[in-house]
XYZ file of C-alpha atoms in Angstrom:
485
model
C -70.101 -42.496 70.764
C -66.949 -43.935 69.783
C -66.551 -46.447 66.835
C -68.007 -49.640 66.753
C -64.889 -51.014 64.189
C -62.086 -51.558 66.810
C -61.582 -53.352 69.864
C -62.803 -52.487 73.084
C -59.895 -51.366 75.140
C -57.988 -54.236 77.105
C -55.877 -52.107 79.512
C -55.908 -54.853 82.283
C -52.853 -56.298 83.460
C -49.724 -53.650 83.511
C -47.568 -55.477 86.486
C -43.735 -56.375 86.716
C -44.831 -59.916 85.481
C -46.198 -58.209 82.442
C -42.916 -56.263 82.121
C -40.668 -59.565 82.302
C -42.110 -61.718 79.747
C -42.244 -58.913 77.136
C -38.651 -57.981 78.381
C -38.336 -61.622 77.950
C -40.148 -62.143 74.201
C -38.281 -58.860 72.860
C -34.848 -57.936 74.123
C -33.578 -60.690 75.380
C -34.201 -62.923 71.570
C -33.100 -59.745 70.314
C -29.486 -59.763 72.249
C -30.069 -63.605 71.360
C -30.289 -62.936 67.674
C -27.414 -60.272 68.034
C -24.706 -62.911 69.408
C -21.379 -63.248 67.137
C -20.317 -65.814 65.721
C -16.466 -66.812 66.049
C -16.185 -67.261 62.212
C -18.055 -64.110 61.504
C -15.064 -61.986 63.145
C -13.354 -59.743 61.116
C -9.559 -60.421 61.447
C -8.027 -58.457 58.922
C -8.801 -54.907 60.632
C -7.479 -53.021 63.614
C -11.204 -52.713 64.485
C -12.336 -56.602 63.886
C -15.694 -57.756 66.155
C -17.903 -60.155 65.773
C -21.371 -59.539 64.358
C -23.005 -56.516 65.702
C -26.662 -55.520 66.458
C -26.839 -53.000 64.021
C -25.769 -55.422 61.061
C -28.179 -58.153 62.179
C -30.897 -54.932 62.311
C -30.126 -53.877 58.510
C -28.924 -56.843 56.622
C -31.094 -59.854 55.374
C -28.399 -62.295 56.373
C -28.344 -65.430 58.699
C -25.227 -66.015 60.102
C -25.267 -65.589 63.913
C -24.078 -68.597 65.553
C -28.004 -69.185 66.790
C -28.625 -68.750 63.625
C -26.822 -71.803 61.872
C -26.500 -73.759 64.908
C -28.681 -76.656 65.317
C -29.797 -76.077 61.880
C -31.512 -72.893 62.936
C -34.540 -74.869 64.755
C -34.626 -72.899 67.816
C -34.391 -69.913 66.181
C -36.837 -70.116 63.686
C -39.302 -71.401 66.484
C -38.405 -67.997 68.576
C -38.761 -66.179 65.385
C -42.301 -67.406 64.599
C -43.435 -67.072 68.481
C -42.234 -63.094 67.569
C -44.157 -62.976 64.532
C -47.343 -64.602 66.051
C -47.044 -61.824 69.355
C -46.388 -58.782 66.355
C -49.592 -59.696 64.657
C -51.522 -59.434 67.899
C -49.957 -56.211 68.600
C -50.468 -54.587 65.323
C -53.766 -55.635 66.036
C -54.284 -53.677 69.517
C -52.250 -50.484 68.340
C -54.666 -50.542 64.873
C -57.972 -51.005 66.290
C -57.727 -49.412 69.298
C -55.535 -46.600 68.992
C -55.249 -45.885 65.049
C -58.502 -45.813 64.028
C -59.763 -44.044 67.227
C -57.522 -41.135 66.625
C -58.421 -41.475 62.816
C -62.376 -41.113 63.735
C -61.363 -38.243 66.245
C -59.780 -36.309 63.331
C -62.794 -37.005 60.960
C -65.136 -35.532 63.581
C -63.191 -32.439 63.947
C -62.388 -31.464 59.969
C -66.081 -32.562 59.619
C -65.006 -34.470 56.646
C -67.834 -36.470 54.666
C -68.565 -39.953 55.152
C -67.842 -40.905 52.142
C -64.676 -39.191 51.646
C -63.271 -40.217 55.313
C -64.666 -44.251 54.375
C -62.802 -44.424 51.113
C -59.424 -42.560 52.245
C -59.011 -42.323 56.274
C -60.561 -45.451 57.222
C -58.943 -47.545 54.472
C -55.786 -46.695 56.054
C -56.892 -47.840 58.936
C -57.754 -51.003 58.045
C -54.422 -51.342 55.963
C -51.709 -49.777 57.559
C -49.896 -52.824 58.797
C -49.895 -53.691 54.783
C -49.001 -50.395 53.681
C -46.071 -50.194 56.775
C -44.909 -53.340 55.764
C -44.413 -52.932 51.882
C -42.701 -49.510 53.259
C -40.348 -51.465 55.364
C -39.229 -53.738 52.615
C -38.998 -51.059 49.860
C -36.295 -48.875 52.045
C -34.513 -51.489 54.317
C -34.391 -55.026 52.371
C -35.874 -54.990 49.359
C -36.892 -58.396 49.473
C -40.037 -58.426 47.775
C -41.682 -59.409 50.777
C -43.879 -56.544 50.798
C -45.253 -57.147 47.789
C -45.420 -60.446 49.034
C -47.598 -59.878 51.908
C -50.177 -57.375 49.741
C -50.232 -60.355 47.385
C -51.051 -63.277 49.867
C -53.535 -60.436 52.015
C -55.515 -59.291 48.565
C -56.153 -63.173 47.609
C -57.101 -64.439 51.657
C -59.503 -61.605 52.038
C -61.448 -62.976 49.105
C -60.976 -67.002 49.528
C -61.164 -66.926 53.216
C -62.695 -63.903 54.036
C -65.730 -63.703 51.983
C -65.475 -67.192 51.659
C -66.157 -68.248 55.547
C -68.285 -65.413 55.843
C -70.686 -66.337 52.748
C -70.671 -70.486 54.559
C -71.556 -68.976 58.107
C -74.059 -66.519 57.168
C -77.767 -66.952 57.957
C -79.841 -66.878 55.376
C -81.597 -63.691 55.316
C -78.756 -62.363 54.758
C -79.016 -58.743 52.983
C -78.604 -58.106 49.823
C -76.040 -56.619 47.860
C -76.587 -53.500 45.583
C -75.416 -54.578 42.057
C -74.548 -51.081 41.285
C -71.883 -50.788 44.122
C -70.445 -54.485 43.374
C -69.867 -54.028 39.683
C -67.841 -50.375 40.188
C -66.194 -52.047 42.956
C -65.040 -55.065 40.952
C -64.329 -53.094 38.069
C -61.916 -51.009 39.924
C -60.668 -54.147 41.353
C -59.591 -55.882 37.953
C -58.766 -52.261 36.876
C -55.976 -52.155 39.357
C -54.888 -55.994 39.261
C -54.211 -55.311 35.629
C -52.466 -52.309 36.185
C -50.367 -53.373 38.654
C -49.263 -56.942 36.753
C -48.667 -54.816 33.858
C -45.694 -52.392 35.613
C -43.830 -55.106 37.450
C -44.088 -57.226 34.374
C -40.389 -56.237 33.339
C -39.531 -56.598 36.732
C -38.836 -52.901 37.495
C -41.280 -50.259 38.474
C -40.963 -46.552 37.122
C -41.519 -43.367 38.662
C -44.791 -42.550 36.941
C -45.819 -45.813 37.013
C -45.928 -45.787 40.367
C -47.635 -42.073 39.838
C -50.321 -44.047 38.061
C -51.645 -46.272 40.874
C -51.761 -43.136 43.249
C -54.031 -41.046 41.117
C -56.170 -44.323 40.403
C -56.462 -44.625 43.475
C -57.603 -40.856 43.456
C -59.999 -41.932 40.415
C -61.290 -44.053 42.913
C -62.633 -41.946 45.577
C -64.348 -39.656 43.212
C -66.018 -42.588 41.798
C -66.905 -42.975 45.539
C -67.680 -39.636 46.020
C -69.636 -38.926 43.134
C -71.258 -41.721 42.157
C -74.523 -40.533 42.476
C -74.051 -37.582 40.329
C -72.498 -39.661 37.749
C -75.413 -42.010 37.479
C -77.526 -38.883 36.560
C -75.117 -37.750 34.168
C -74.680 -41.222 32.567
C -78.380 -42.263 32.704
C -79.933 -38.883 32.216
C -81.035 -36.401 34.560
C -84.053 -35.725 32.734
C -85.497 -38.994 32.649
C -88.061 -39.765 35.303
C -86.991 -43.305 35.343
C -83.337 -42.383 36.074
C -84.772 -40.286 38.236
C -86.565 -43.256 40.425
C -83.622 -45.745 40.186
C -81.795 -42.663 41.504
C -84.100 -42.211 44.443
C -84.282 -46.421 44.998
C -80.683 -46.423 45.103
C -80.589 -44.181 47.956
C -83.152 -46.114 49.813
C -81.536 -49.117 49.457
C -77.942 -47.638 50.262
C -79.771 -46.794 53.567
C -80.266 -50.638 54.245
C -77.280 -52.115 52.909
C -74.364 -49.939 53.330
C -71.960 -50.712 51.037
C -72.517 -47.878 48.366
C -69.432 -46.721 49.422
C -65.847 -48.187 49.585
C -65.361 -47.297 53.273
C -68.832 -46.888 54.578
C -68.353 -50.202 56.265
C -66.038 -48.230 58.224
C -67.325 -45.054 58.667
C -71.262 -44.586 57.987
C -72.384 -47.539 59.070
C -70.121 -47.837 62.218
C -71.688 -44.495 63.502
C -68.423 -42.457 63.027
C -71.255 -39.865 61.707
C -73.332 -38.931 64.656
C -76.007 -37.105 62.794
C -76.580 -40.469 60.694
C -76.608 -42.563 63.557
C -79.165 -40.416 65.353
C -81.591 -40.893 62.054
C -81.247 -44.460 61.484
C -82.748 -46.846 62.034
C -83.961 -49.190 65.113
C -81.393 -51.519 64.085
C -78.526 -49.865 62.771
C -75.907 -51.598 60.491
C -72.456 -52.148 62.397
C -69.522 -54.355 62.877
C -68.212 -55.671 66.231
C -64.757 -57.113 65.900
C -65.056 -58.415 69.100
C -68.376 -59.044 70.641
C -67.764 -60.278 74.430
C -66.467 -56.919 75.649
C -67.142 -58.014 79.089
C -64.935 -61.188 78.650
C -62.114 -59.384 77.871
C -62.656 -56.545 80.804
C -63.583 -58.943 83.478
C -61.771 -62.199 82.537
C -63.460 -65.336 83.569
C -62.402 -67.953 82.164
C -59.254 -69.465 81.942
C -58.708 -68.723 78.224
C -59.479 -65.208 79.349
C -56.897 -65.136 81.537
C -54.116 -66.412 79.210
C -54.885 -63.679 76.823
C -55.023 -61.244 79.930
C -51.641 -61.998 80.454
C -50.485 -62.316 77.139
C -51.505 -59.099 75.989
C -50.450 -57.442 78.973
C -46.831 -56.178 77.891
C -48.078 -54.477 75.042
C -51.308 -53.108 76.438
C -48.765 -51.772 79.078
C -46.733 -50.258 76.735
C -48.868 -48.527 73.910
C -50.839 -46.882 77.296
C -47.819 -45.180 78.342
C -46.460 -44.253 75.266
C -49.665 -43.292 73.104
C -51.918 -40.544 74.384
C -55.219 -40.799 74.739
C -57.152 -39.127 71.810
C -60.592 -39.643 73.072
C -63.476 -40.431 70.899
C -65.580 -38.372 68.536
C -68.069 -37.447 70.984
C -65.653 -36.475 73.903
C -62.099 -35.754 71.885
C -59.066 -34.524 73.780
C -56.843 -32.113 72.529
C -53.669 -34.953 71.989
C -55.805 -36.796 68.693
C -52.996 -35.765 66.283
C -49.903 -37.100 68.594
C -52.094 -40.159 68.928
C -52.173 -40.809 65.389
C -48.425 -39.991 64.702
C -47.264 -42.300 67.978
C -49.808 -45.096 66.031
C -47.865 -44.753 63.111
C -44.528 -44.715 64.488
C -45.599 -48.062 66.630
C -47.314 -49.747 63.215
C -44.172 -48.684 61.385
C -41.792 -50.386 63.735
C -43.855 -53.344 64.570
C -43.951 -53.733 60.398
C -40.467 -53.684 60.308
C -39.777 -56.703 62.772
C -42.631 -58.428 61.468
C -40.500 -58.078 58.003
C -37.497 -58.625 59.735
C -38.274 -61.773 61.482
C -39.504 -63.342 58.223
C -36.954 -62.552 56.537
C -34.742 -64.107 58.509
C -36.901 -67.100 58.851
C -36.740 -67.377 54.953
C -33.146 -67.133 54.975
C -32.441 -70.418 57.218
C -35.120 -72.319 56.039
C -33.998 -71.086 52.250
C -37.431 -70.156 51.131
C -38.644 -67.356 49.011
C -39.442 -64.315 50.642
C -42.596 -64.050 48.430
C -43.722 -67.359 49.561
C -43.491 -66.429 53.148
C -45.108 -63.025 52.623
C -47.808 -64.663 50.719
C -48.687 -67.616 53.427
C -48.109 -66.713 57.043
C -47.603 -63.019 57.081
C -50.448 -62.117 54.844
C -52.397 -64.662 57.125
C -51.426 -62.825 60.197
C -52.397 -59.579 58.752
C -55.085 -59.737 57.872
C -56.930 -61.641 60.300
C -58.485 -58.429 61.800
C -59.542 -57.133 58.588
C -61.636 -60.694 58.141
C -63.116 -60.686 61.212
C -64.936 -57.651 60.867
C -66.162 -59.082 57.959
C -67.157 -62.166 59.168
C -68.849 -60.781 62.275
C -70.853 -58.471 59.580
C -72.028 -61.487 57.305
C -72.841 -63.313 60.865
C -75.161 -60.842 61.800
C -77.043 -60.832 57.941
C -74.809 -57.861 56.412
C -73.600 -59.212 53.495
C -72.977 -55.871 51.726
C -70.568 -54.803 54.499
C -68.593 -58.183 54.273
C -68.348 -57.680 50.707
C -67.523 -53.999 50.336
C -65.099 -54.423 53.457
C -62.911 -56.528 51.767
C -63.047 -54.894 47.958
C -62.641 -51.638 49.640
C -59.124 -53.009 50.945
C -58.077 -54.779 48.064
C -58.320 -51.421 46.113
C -56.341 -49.810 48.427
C -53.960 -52.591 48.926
C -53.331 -52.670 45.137
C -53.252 -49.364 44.601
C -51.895 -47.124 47.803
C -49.999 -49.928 49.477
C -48.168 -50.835 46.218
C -47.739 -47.990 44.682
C -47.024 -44.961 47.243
C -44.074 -46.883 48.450
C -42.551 -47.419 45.193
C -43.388 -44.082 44.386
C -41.157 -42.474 47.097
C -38.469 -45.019 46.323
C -38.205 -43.959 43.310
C -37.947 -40.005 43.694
C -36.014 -40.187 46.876
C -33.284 -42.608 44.620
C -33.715 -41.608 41.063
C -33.926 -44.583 40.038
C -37.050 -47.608 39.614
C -37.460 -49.527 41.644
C -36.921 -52.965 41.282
C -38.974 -56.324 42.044
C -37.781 -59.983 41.399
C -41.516 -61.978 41.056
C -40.269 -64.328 39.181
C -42.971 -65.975 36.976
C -46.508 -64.312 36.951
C -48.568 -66.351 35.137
C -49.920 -68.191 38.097
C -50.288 -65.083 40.517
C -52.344 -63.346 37.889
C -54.779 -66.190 37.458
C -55.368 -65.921 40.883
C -55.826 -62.513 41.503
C -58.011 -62.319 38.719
C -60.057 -65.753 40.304
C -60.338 -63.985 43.100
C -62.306 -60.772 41.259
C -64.539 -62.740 38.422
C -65.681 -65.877 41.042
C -67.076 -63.359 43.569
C -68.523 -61.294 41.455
C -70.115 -63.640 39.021
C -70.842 -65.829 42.126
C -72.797 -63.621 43.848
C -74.542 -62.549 40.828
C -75.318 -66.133 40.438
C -77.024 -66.388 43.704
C -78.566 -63.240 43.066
C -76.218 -60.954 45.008
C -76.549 -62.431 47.926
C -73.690 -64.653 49.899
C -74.577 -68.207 50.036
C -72.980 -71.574 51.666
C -72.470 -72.900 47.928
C -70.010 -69.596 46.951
C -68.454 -69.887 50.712
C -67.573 -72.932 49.428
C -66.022 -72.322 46.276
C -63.810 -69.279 47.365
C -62.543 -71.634 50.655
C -61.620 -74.227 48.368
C -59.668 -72.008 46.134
C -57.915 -70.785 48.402
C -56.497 -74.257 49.685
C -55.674 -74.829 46.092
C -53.873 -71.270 45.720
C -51.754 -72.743 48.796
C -51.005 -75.711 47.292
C -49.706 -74.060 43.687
C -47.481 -71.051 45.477
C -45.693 -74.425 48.001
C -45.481 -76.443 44.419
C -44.380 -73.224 42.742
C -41.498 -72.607 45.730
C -40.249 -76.058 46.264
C -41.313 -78.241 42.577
């Protein structure tokens, strides 16, 4: 049976309408963006032209005539209508083709659960972060990357858990201490880490090194963190040896005793766990009316029937079809590298396009990459935790989101900077200006949940909803201060 984590497929509308508006939304802004500008010709060369494609593709400059003209209204309008339509792509090719060819790989190494949650699946959930700090690292170097993992690591907290703790009823499970404390602890653990090698603005080879393997650390923590409680607690011990065994049972209930079981055990990518669980098995729909979406009737239906239609159009004919873990095909592994050649390309205009919007409004990069493109990204990501605290599964809501933050902080950071830095010899470098402010909040973000939920005795309540929403608006209010005070 395939995964419950991604969206039902939406391959409805592939007609010559379809065709024209995304020929429409894409190439012909594109040429739009491309178009010279009279003073931008070179004059002093036998060669001289106006602005070309190709710069306006690999600089982080504004000066096309629909750039600067008219103050750059209409095209920053165009070039937030293109951001808005990448997010809901990255969100189709992700959920529906990513992660699919992701669980049909799983099923044939027959890797663990465990393993598979807390490495596979967390790229899964954040490749568009990890694409886009990529992006940024190699092409601009804005800092926007780092920008966007920011901004995504603070709004899966505030407004993730957040609106999932105020909606959720209130038998709402519980959350298993154990799993929340290594979880947070690894979450500080790499907040720290991370502050501490951009703090001189540059970022070394091994530093970079150093996230990776924690992020190794990590999943053996994960992996092992059973054994460990016997070897810390004592395996003698017949009271270790009960807490051991209650553990278990209660890991049963309320998946989250791993980072990426959200993902993996509990969506049924295992199907020898699904066939012994229980009556009412633990699992995340992102999107519940299938039959909406396959069948539109309304009229809201309709519009996104149409809307999607260019891209659904495209990513059919261009990835092949992996299958699912029950029925596989033998085209999984071109599936997955066609996903991440469409997630890495999407990233890069996403980046692109903000870029450029910062540049004629004159913001900060960082601010935009913290705001509306962390927003965008990670909207998917928060509904799946949402729709699992809706349904009473608070410890998938929870461990959803720490899971990605870990990997965010560590993978998403770091592995880019890493191969920066060998493939240049040289650090790489990162102009955050001042951290004080950033810190505070990332740490916020780790001792308020944790010490919240303890609080309300590891369970998500209304009253912590409320505290991490309101945060959040007042995190938005010091990084617009911060940019324009």
């Amino acid at each position: 049976m395939a995964s419950q984590i991604r969206r039902p497929m939406r391959r409805l509308t592939k007609t010559f309408f379809g065709i024209a508006i995304f020929l429409a939304l894409k190439f012909g802004t594109g040429i739009a963006f491309a178009k010279s500008s009279a003073g931008d010709a070179t004059e002093g060369t036998a060669n001289g032209h106006g602005r070309s494609l190709l710069h306006w593709i690999t600089e982080d400059e504004c000066k096309t005539e629909f750039e600067v003209g008219n103050n750059g209204g209409p095209a920053v309008f165009l070039y937030i209508m293109a951001i808005c339509y990448n997010f809901l792509a990255l969100a189709i090719v992700v959920d529906e083709y990513f992660v699919r060819s992701i669980e049909v790989i799983l099923k044939k190494l027959k890797i663990s659960e465990d393993v598979a949650g807390a490495i596979f699946m967390a790229a899964g959930t954040s490749a568009a972060e990890l694409f886009s700090n990529m992006v940024d690292t190699f092409v601009y170097q804005s800092n926007i990357g780092f920008g966007v993992i920011y901004g995504t690591v603070i709004f899966n907290v505030f407004v993730g858990i957040g609106y999932a703790s105020y909606i959720c009823p209130s038998d709402v499970k519980k959350c298993n201490w154990k799993v929340m404390c290594r979880d947070t602890s690894w979450y500080v653990f790499s907040i720290i880490m991370v502050v501490s090698f951009i703090w001189d603005k540059k970022v070394e080879w091994y530093e970079s090194f150093i996230l990776v393997l924690m992020y190794v650390g990590y999943v053996f923590t994960v992996v092992y963190q059973s054994s460990l409680e016997v070897m810390l607690c004592g395996a003698d011990g017949s009271i270790a040896q009960q807490k051991e065994n209650v553990m278990e049972l209660e890991e049963k209930n309320s998946p989250s005793s791993s980072r990426r079981n959200v993902d993996v055990g509990d969506l049924e990518l295992s199907e020898k766990k699904s066939e012994t669980a229980s009556p009412e098995p633990a699992s995340v729909d992102i999107v519940e009316p299938e039959s909406n979406l396959d069948n539109p009737s309304s009229l809201c239906s309709k519009f996104y029937c149409i809307l999607t239609a260019p891209i659904n159009f495209l990513v059919y004919w261009t990835i092949p079809d992996s299958g699912t873990p029950e029925e596989p095909t033998n085209k999984y592994m071109w599936a997955f590298l066609v996903s991440c050649i469409w997630i890495a390309g999407l990233s890069w205009l996403m980046v692109k396009f903000a870029t450029s919007i910062g540049c004629i409004l004159n913001v900060g990069a960082i601010l935009l990459g913290t705001t509306f493109l962390a927003i965008g990204t990670s909207i998917p990501d928060s509904m799946s935790t949402i729709i699992a605290a809706r349904k009473g599964q608070g410890p998938i809501a929870v461990s959803n989101t720490l899971g990605s933050n870990i990997f965010d902080m560590q993978i998403a950071i770091g592995f880019p900077w890493l191969i920066y830095s060998w493939a240049n010899g040289k650090a790489y470098s990162i102009d955050h200006g001042d951290m004080t402010g950033p810190v505070v909040f990332l740490l916020l973000s780790a001792f308020v949940l944790h010490f919240g939920l303890s609080l309300f005795g590891w369970k998500l309540r209304k009253r912590l909803g409320f505290i991490l929403l309101s945060l959040y608006v007042v995190f938005l209010i010091f990084v617009f201060c911060e940019e324009f005070a």
